[in-house]
Each structure stands twice: as structure tokens, then as C-alpha cells.
CSV table of C-alpha atoms in Angstrom, one decimal:
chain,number,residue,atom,x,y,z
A,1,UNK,CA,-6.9,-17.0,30.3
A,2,UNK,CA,-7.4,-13.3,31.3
A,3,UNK,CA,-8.3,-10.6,28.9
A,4,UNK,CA,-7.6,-7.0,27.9
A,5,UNK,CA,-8.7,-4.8,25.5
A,6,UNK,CA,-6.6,-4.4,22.6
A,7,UNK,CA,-5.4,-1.1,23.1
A,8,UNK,CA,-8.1,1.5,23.0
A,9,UNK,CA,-10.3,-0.4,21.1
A,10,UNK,CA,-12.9,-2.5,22.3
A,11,UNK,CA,-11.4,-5.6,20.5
A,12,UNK,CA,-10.8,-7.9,23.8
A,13,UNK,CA,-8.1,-10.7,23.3
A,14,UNK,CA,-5.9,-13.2,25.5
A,15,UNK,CA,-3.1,-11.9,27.6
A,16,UNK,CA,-0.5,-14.1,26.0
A,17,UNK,CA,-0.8,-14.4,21.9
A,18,UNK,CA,0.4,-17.5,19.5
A,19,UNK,CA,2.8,-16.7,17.1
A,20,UNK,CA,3.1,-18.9,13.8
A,21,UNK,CA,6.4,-18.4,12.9
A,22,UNK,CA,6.8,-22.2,13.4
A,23,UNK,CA,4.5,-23.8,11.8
A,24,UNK,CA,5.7,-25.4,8.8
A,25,UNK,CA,9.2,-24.9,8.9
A,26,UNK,CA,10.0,-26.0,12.0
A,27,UNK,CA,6.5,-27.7,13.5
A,28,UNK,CA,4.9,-29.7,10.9
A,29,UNK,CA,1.3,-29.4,10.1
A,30,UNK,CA,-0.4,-31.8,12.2
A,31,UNK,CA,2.0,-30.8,15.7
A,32,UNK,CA,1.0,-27.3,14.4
A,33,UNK,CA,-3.1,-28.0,14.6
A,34,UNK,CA,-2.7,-29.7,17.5
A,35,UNK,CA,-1.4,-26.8,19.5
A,36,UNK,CA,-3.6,-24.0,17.5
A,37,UNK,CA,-6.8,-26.2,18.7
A,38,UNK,CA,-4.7,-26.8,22.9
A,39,UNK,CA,-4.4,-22.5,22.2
A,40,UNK,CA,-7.9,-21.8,21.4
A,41,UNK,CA,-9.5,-24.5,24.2
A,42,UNK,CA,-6.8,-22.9,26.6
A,43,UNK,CA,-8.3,-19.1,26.2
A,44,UNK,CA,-6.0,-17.7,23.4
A,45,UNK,CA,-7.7,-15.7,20.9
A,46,UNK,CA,-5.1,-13.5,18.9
A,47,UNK,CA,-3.3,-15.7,16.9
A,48,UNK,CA,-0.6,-13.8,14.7
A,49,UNK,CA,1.0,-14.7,11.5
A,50,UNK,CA,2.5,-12.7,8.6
A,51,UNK,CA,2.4,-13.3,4.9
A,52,UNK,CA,6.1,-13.9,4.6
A,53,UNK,CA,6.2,-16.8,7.2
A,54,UNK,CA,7.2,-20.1,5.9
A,55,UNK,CA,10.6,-20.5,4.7
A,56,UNK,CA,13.0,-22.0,7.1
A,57,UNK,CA,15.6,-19.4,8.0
A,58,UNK,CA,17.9,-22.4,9.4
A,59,UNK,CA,17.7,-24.8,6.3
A,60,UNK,CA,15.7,-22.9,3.6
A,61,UNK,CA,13.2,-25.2,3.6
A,62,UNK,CA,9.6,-24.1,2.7
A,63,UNK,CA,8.2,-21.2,0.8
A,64,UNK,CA,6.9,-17.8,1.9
A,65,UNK,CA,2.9,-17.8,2.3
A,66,UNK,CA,2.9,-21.4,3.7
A,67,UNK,CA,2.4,-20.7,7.4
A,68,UNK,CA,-0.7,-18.2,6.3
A,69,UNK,CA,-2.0,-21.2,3.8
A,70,UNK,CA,-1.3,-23.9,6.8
A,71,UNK,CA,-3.3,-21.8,9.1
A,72,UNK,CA,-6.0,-20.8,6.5
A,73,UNK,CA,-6.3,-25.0,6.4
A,74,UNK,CA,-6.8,-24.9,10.3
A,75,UNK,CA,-9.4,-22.4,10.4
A,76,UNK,CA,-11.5,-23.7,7.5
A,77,UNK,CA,-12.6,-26.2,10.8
A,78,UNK,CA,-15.9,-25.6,12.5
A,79,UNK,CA,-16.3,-22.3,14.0
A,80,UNK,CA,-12.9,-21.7,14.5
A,81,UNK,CA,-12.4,-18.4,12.3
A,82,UNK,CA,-15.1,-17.0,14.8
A,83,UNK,CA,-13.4,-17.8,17.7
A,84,UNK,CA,-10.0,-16.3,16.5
A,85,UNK,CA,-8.6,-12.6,16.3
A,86,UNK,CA,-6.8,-13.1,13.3
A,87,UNK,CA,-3.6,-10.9,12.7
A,88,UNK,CA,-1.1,-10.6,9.8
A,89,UNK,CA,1.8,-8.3,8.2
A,90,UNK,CA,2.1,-6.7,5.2
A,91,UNK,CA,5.7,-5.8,4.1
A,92,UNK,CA,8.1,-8.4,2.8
A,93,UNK,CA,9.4,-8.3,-0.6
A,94,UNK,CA,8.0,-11.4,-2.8
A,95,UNK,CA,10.4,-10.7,-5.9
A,96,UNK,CA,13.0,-8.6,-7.5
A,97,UNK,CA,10.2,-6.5,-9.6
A,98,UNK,CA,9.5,-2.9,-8.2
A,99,UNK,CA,6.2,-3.3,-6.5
A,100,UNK,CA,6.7,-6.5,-5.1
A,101,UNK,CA,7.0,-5.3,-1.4
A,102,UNK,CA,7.2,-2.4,1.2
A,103,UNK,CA,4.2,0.0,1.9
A,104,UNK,CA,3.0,1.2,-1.5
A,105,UNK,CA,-0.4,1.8,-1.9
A,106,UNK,CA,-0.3,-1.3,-4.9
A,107,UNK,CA,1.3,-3.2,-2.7
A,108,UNK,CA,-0.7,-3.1,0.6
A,109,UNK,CA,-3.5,-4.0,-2.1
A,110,UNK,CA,-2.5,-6.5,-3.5
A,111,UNK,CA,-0.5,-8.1,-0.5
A,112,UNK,CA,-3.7,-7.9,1.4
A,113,UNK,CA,-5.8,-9.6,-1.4
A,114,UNK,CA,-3.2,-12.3,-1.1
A,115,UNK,CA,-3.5,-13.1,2.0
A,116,UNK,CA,-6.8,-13.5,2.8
A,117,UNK,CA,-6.7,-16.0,-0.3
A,118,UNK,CA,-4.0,-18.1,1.6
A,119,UNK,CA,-5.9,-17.7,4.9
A,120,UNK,CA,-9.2,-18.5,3.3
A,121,UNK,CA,-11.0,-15.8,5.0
A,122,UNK,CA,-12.8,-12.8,3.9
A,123,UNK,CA,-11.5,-10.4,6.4
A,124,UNK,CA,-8.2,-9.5,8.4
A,125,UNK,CA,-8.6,-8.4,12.1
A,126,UNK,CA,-5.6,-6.9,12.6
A,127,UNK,CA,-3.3,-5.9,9.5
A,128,UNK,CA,0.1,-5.2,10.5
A,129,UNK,CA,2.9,-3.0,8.9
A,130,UNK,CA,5.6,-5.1,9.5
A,131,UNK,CA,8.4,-2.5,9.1
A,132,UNK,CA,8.4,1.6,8.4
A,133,UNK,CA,8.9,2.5,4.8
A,134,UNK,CA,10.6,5.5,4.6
A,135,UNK,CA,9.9,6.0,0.8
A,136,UNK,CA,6.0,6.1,1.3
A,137,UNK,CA,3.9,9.0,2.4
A,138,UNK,CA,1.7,8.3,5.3
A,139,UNK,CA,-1.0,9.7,3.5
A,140,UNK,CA,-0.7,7.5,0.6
A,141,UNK,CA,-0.3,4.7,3.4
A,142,UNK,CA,-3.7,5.4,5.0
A,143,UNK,CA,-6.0,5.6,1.6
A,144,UNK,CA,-4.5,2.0,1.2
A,145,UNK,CA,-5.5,1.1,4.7
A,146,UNK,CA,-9.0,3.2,4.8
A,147,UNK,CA,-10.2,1.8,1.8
A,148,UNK,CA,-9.7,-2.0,3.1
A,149,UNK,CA,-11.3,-1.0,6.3
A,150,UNK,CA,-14.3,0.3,4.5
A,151,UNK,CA,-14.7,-2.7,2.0
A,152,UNK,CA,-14.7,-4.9,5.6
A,153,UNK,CA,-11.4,-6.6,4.1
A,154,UNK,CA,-9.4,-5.2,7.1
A,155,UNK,CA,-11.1,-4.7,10.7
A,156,UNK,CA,-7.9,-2.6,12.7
A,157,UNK,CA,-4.1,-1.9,11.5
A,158,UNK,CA,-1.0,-2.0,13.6
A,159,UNK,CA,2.8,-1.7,13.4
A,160,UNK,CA,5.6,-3.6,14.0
A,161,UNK,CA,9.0,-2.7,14.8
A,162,UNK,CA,8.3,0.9,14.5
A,163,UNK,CA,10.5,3.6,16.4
A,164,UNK,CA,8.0,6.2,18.6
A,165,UNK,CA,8.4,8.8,16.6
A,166,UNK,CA,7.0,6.4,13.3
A,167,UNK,CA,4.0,5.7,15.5
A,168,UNK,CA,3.7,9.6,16.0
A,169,UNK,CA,3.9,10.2,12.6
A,170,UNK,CA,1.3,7.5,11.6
A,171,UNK,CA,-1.1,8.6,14.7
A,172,UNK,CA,-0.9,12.1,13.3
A,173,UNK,CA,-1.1,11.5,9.8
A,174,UNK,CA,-4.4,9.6,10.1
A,175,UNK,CA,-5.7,12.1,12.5
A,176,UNK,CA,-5.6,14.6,9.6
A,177,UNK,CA,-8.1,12.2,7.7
A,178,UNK,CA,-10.4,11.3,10.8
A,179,UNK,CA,-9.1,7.5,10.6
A,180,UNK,CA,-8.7,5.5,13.8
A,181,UNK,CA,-5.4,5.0,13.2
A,182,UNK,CA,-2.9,2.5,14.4
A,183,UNK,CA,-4.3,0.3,17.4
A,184,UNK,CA,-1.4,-2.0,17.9
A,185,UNK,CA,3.0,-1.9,17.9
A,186,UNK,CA,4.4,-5.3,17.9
A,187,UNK,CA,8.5,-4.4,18.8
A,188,UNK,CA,11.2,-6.4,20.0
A,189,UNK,CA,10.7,-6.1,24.0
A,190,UNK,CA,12.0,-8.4,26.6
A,191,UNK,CA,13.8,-8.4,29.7
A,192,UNK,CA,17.5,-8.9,27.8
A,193,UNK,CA,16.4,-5.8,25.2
A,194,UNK,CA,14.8,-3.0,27.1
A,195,UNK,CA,15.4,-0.3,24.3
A,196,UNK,CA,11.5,-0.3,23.7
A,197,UNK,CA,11.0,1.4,27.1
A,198,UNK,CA,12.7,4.5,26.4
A,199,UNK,CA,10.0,6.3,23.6
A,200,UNK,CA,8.9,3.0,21.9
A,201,UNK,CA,6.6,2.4,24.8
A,202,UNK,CA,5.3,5.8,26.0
A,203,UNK,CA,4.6,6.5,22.3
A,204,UNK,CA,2.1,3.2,22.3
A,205,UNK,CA,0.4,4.6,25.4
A,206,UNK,CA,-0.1,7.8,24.4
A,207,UNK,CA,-1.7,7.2,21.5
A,208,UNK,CA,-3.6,4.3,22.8
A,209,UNK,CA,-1.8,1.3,21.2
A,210,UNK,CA,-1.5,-2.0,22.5
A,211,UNK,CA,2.0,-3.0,22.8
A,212,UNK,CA,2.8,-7.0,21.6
A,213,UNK,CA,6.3,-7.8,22.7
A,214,UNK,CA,7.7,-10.4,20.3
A,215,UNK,CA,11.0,-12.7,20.8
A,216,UNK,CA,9.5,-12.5,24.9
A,217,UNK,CA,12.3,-15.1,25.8
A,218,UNK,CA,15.1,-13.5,24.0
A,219,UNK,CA,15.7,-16.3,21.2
A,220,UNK,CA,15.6,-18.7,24.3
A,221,UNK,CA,18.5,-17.0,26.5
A,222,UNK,CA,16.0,-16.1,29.1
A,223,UNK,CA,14.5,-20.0,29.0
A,224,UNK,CA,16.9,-21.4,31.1
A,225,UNK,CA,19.9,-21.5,28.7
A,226,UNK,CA,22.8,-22.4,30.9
A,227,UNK,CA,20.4,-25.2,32.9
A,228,UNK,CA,19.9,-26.5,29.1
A,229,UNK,CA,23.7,-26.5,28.0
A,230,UNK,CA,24.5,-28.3,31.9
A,231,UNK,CA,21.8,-30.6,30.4
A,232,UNK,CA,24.1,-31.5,27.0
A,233,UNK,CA,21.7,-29.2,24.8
A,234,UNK,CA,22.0,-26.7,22.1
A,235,UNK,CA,21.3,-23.1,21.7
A,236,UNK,CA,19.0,-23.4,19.2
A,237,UNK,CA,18.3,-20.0,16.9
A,238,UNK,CA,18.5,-18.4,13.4
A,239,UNK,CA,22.0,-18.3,13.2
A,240,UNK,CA,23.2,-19.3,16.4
A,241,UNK,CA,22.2,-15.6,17.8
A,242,UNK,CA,21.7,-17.2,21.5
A,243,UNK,CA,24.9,-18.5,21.8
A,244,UNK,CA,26.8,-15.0,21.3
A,245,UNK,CA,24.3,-13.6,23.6
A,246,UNK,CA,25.2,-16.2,26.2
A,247,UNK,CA,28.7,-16.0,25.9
A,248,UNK,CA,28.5,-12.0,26.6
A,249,UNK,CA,25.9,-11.8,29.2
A,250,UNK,CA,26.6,-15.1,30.9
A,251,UNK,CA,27.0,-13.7,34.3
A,252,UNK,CA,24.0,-11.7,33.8
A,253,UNK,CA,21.9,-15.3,32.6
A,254,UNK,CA,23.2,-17.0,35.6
A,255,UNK,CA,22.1,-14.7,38.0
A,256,UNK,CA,18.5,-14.4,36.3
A,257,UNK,CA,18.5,-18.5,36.1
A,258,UNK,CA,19.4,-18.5,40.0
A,259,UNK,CA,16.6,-15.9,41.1
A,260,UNK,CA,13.9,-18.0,39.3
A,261,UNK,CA,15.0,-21.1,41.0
A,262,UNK,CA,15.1,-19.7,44.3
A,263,UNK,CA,11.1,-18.4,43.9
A,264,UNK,CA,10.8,-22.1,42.2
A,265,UNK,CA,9.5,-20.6,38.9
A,266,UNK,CA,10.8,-21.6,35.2
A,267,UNK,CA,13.2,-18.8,33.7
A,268,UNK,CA,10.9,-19.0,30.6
A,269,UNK,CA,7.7,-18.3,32.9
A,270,UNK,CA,9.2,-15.4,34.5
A,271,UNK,CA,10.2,-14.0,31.4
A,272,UNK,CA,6.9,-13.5,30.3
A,273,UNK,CA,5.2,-13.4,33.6
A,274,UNK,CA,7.7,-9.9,33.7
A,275,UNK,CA,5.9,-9.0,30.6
A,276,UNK,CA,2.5,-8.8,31.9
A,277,UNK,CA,3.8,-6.8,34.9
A,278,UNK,CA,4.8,-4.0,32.6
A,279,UNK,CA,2.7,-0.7,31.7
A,280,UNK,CA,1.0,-0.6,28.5
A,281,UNK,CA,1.4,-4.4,27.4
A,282,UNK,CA,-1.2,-6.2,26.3
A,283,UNK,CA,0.7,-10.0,25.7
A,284,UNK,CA,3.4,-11.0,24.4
A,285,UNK,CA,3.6,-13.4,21.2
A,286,UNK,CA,4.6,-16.8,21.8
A,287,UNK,CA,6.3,-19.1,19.3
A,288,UNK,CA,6.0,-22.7,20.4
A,289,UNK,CA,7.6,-25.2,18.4
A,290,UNK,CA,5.8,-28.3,21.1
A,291,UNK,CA,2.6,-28.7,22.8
A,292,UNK,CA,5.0,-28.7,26.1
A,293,UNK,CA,6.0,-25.2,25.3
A,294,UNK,CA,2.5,-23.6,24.6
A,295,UNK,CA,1.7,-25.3,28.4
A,296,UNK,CA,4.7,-23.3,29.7
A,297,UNK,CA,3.5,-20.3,28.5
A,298,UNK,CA,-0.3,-20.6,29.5
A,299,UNK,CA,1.1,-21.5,33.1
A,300,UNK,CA,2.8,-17.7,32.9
A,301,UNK,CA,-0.6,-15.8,33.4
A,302,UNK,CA,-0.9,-17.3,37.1
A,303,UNK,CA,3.1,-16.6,38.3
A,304,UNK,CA,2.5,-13.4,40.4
A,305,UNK,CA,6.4,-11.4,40.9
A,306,UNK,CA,6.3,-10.2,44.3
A,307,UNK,CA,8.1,-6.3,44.7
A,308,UNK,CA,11.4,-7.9,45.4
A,309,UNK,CA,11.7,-10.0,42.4
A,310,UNK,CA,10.4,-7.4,40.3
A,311,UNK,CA,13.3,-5.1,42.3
A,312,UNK,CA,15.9,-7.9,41.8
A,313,UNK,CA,15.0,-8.4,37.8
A,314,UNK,CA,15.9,-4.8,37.4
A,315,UNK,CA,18.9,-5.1,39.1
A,316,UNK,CA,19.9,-7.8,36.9
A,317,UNK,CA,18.7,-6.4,33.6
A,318,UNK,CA,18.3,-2.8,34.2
A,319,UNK,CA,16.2,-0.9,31.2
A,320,UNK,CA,17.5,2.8,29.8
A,321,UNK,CA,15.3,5.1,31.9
A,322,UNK,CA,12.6,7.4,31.0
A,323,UNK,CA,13.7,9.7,27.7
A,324,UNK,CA,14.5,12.0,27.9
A,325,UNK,CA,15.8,12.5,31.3
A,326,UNK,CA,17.8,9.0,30.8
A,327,UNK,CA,20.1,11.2,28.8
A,328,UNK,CA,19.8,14.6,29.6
A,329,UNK,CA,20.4,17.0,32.4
């Protein structure tokens, strides 16, 4: 497994990251051990998770906080916690009180407090702002997040799925109050959705974030789709998502599925083999549902993408240019 540090920190974790988002609503408990221990004896370190996981967006099965619980269970084994760079959100609304979710100081409190309850820990490594809130002021944000750094309940905070200028607002905000800041920007960022690229991206490297593509394979359309459907499968997603993307950008797919078989790679390796190519990434989050996918996605660390392929993925999926010259003079 190689390594990188997580942004400009000095926190070093695997190149590729598990996601949890399975486990429990659609990998059940003992599948879910069994590739969390294959993860950590395979290199991975960072394993992500978020305090809303664990209702089934497909049947509605399960109960938010069970994936954090399930993997609190996990790490209560040997000297597991040790090994692991533990990550998780704070965000999600738990109820129809006021309060009960977003960014408020109370909240972020409270949320945390939760959370390391279901995880069984006494600290979070990375604590992740899983969306902006617009109604909260960034300074009543970071005396949330500064206080849990200094009672050692929280180690580094991130963002997910903020825009660049959020991260330049956040980055700014907690340079006013001598805080490290954000280290890490989880965003939606694979070779189908390129929009990250455009200020998303340079806004991470400027200010010294880590970038963590999630959805890496596109809800599966970059997996080898069409092969699958030749094959008699499904697109399987929340909502049947793939299957619109498919039928729009099936020329697109089949070109992408015809490169990777003539450099005899897997579409799904590529995907995130393409990943680690690009500037400021430090791994994207997998979400295996089998033991067979987590093996897919360790074998992506050795593809190397020669010049040409890298040339001919751009052709096929070309990304929105630098901003602002993309769309100006």
C-alpha cells in the first residue's frame, strides 16, 4: 500500500481509503469485519464513516448511527483502534427539533459526543463537516471545533462537499484565530464528474488540504457497466441513478470500457488508478460491498496509465478547464 501525507499535515495514511457506507445496510456485520480486518492486513489505514450511515436508502432498512456502532464493535478488537485513522461527519439532521442537526455550535457538541459513544473510542482523527451551513458563522464553527481539538476529543477537521470558495472562507476564518484549520475536502470527483477540477481542487491545494474523491467509480458506471448488463446484470444504485447515466453517456461508457480492455485493465481499476494520477489527491474512498471488490481496488495502486491513456481518458471524459480562463477571455 503506498502512503501520503494527509494534506499538510504530518498524519500519513493509505492511498486508497474504506468507506463504510455499506456496512450494515447492505454488507452485514460479519462480511463487513471480514473486509475491515483484509483492509487493515492489506495497508489501509483511513477508514471513513459518518454518524448518519446506516439506514438503507434502497429498502429503509436500518437506523442512523448503526454503521458508526458496527464499526465501534470492530475496533473494540485487539490493537485495532491503533492501527486505524479514524474519520467521521458531523451534519445530518437526527429529528424534527431545532438543534438536531447542521453546524451549530450545540450541535457539533453534542453530535461529536455521540459519536465517539457509538464508535467506542475516546477520540476522532478526522471530524468531517459533511455539508456547508450557510446559517452558521464560521467563527462560531471553529470555537466548536477548537475546543474538541483541545479536550483531545478531535485530532484534525475536514469538509466534505464544500465549494472552493467555502474552503476559503473556513481557511480564512480559522486563520483569524491561529487554528490549523481544515486539513481535508472529501467532494464528489471522478472521471464522469469533473466539476471539482475547476476551483474545488485548486482551492484544496492552496490551502494545503488533502482531497478524498468519494463515489470514485461513478455509482458503478465507470465499473464496467455495459460488460455487466451484456452479462444479464443490474445497475445497481440509490434510485437507479446509474441507469440514467448509462443511458445518456452510453457512447461515452463504451468507449472508456473499450480503452481499458485494450491496455487489459478492469474499468473499475482504471477509474481509480486515474484518481491517483491527479494533482492534489490523496485516495479516493472505496465502498465495497464484497471481499472481491476491496481486492479490486487494492490491485489499483500498482496499474501505472501510460501518457497516451491518460491523453485518451481526457479525450473521452474531458474535465471544465482551469477557472477562470475555462470561461473567460
Amino acid at each position: 500500500m503506498p502512503y501520503a501525507e494527509l494534506g499538510r499535515t504530518g498524519l500519513t495514511v493509505g492511498r486508497i481509503v474504506l468507506g463504510t457506507m455499506n456496512f450494515g445496510p447492505a454488507t452485514d456485520e460479519r462480511d463487513s469485519g471480514e473486509i475491515m480486518d483484509a483492509a487493515l492486513d492489506a495497508g489501509i489505514n483511513l477508514f471513513d464513516t459518518a454518524n448518519v450511515y446506516g439506514r438503507s436508502q434502497l429498502t429503509g432498512a436500518g437506523a442512523r448511527g448503526d454503521t458508526e456502532e458496527l464499526v465501534g464493535r470492530w475496533l473494540a478488537g485487539g490493537d485495532r483502534r491503533e492501527r486505524v485513522v479514524l474519520a467521521t461527519k458531523v451534519y445530518g439532521s437526527w429529528g424534527d427539533w431545532p438543534n438536531s442537526g447542521g453546524l451549530s455550535a450545540r450541535h457539533i457538541r453534542r453530535a461529536c459526543e455521540d459519536s465517539l459513544r457509538r464508535l467506542g473510542t475516546d477520540h476522532i482523527d478526522v471530524y468531517q463537516m459533511h455539508h456547508i451551513d450557510r446559517r452558521v458563522p464560521w467563527e462560531e464553527i471553529w470555537q466548536a471545533m477548537d475546543l474538541l481539538v483541545a479536550q483531545g476529543k478531535v485530532l484534525y477537521v475536514g469538509s466534505s462537499n464544500f465549494a472552493g470558495w467555502h474552503i476559503a472562507q473556513a481557511q480564512e476564518a480559522a486563520a483569524r484565530r491561529s487554528s490549523l484549520g481544515l486539513v481535508s475536502e472529501q467532494c464528489l470527483y471522478n472521471l464522469a464528474q469533473r466539476a471539482a477540477e475547476a476551483e474545488v481542487l485548486p482551492a484544496a491545494q492552496a490551502y494545503g488540504l488533502g482531497v478524498i474523491p468519494w463515489s470514485p467509480l461513478h455509482g458503478g458506471v465507470l465499473g464496467g457497466v455495459l460488460e455487466k448488463e451484456r452479462a444479464g446484470g443490474r445497475h445497481r444504485s440509490a434510485g437507479d441513478r446509474a441507469a440514467g447515466e448509462v443511458a445518456e453517456r452510453r457512447e461515452q461508457i463504451q468507449a472508456y470500457e473499450e480503452l481499458c480492455a485494450k491496455i487489459g485493465t478492469p474499468p473499475g481499476e482504471v477509474a481509480l488508478a486515474w484518481l491517483l494520477t491527479r494533482p492534489g489527491v490523496t485516495g479516493p474512498i472505496v465502498g465495497p460491498r464484497t471481499r472481491d471488490q476491496l481486492d479490486s481496488a487494492l490491485r489499483a495502486t500498482s496499474v501505472e496509465l501510460s501518457p497516451e491513456t491518460l491523453a485518451e481518458l481526457d479525450r473521452i471524459f474531458p474535465g471544465p478547464g482551469p477557472a477562470p480562463e475555462s470561461f473567460a477571455w
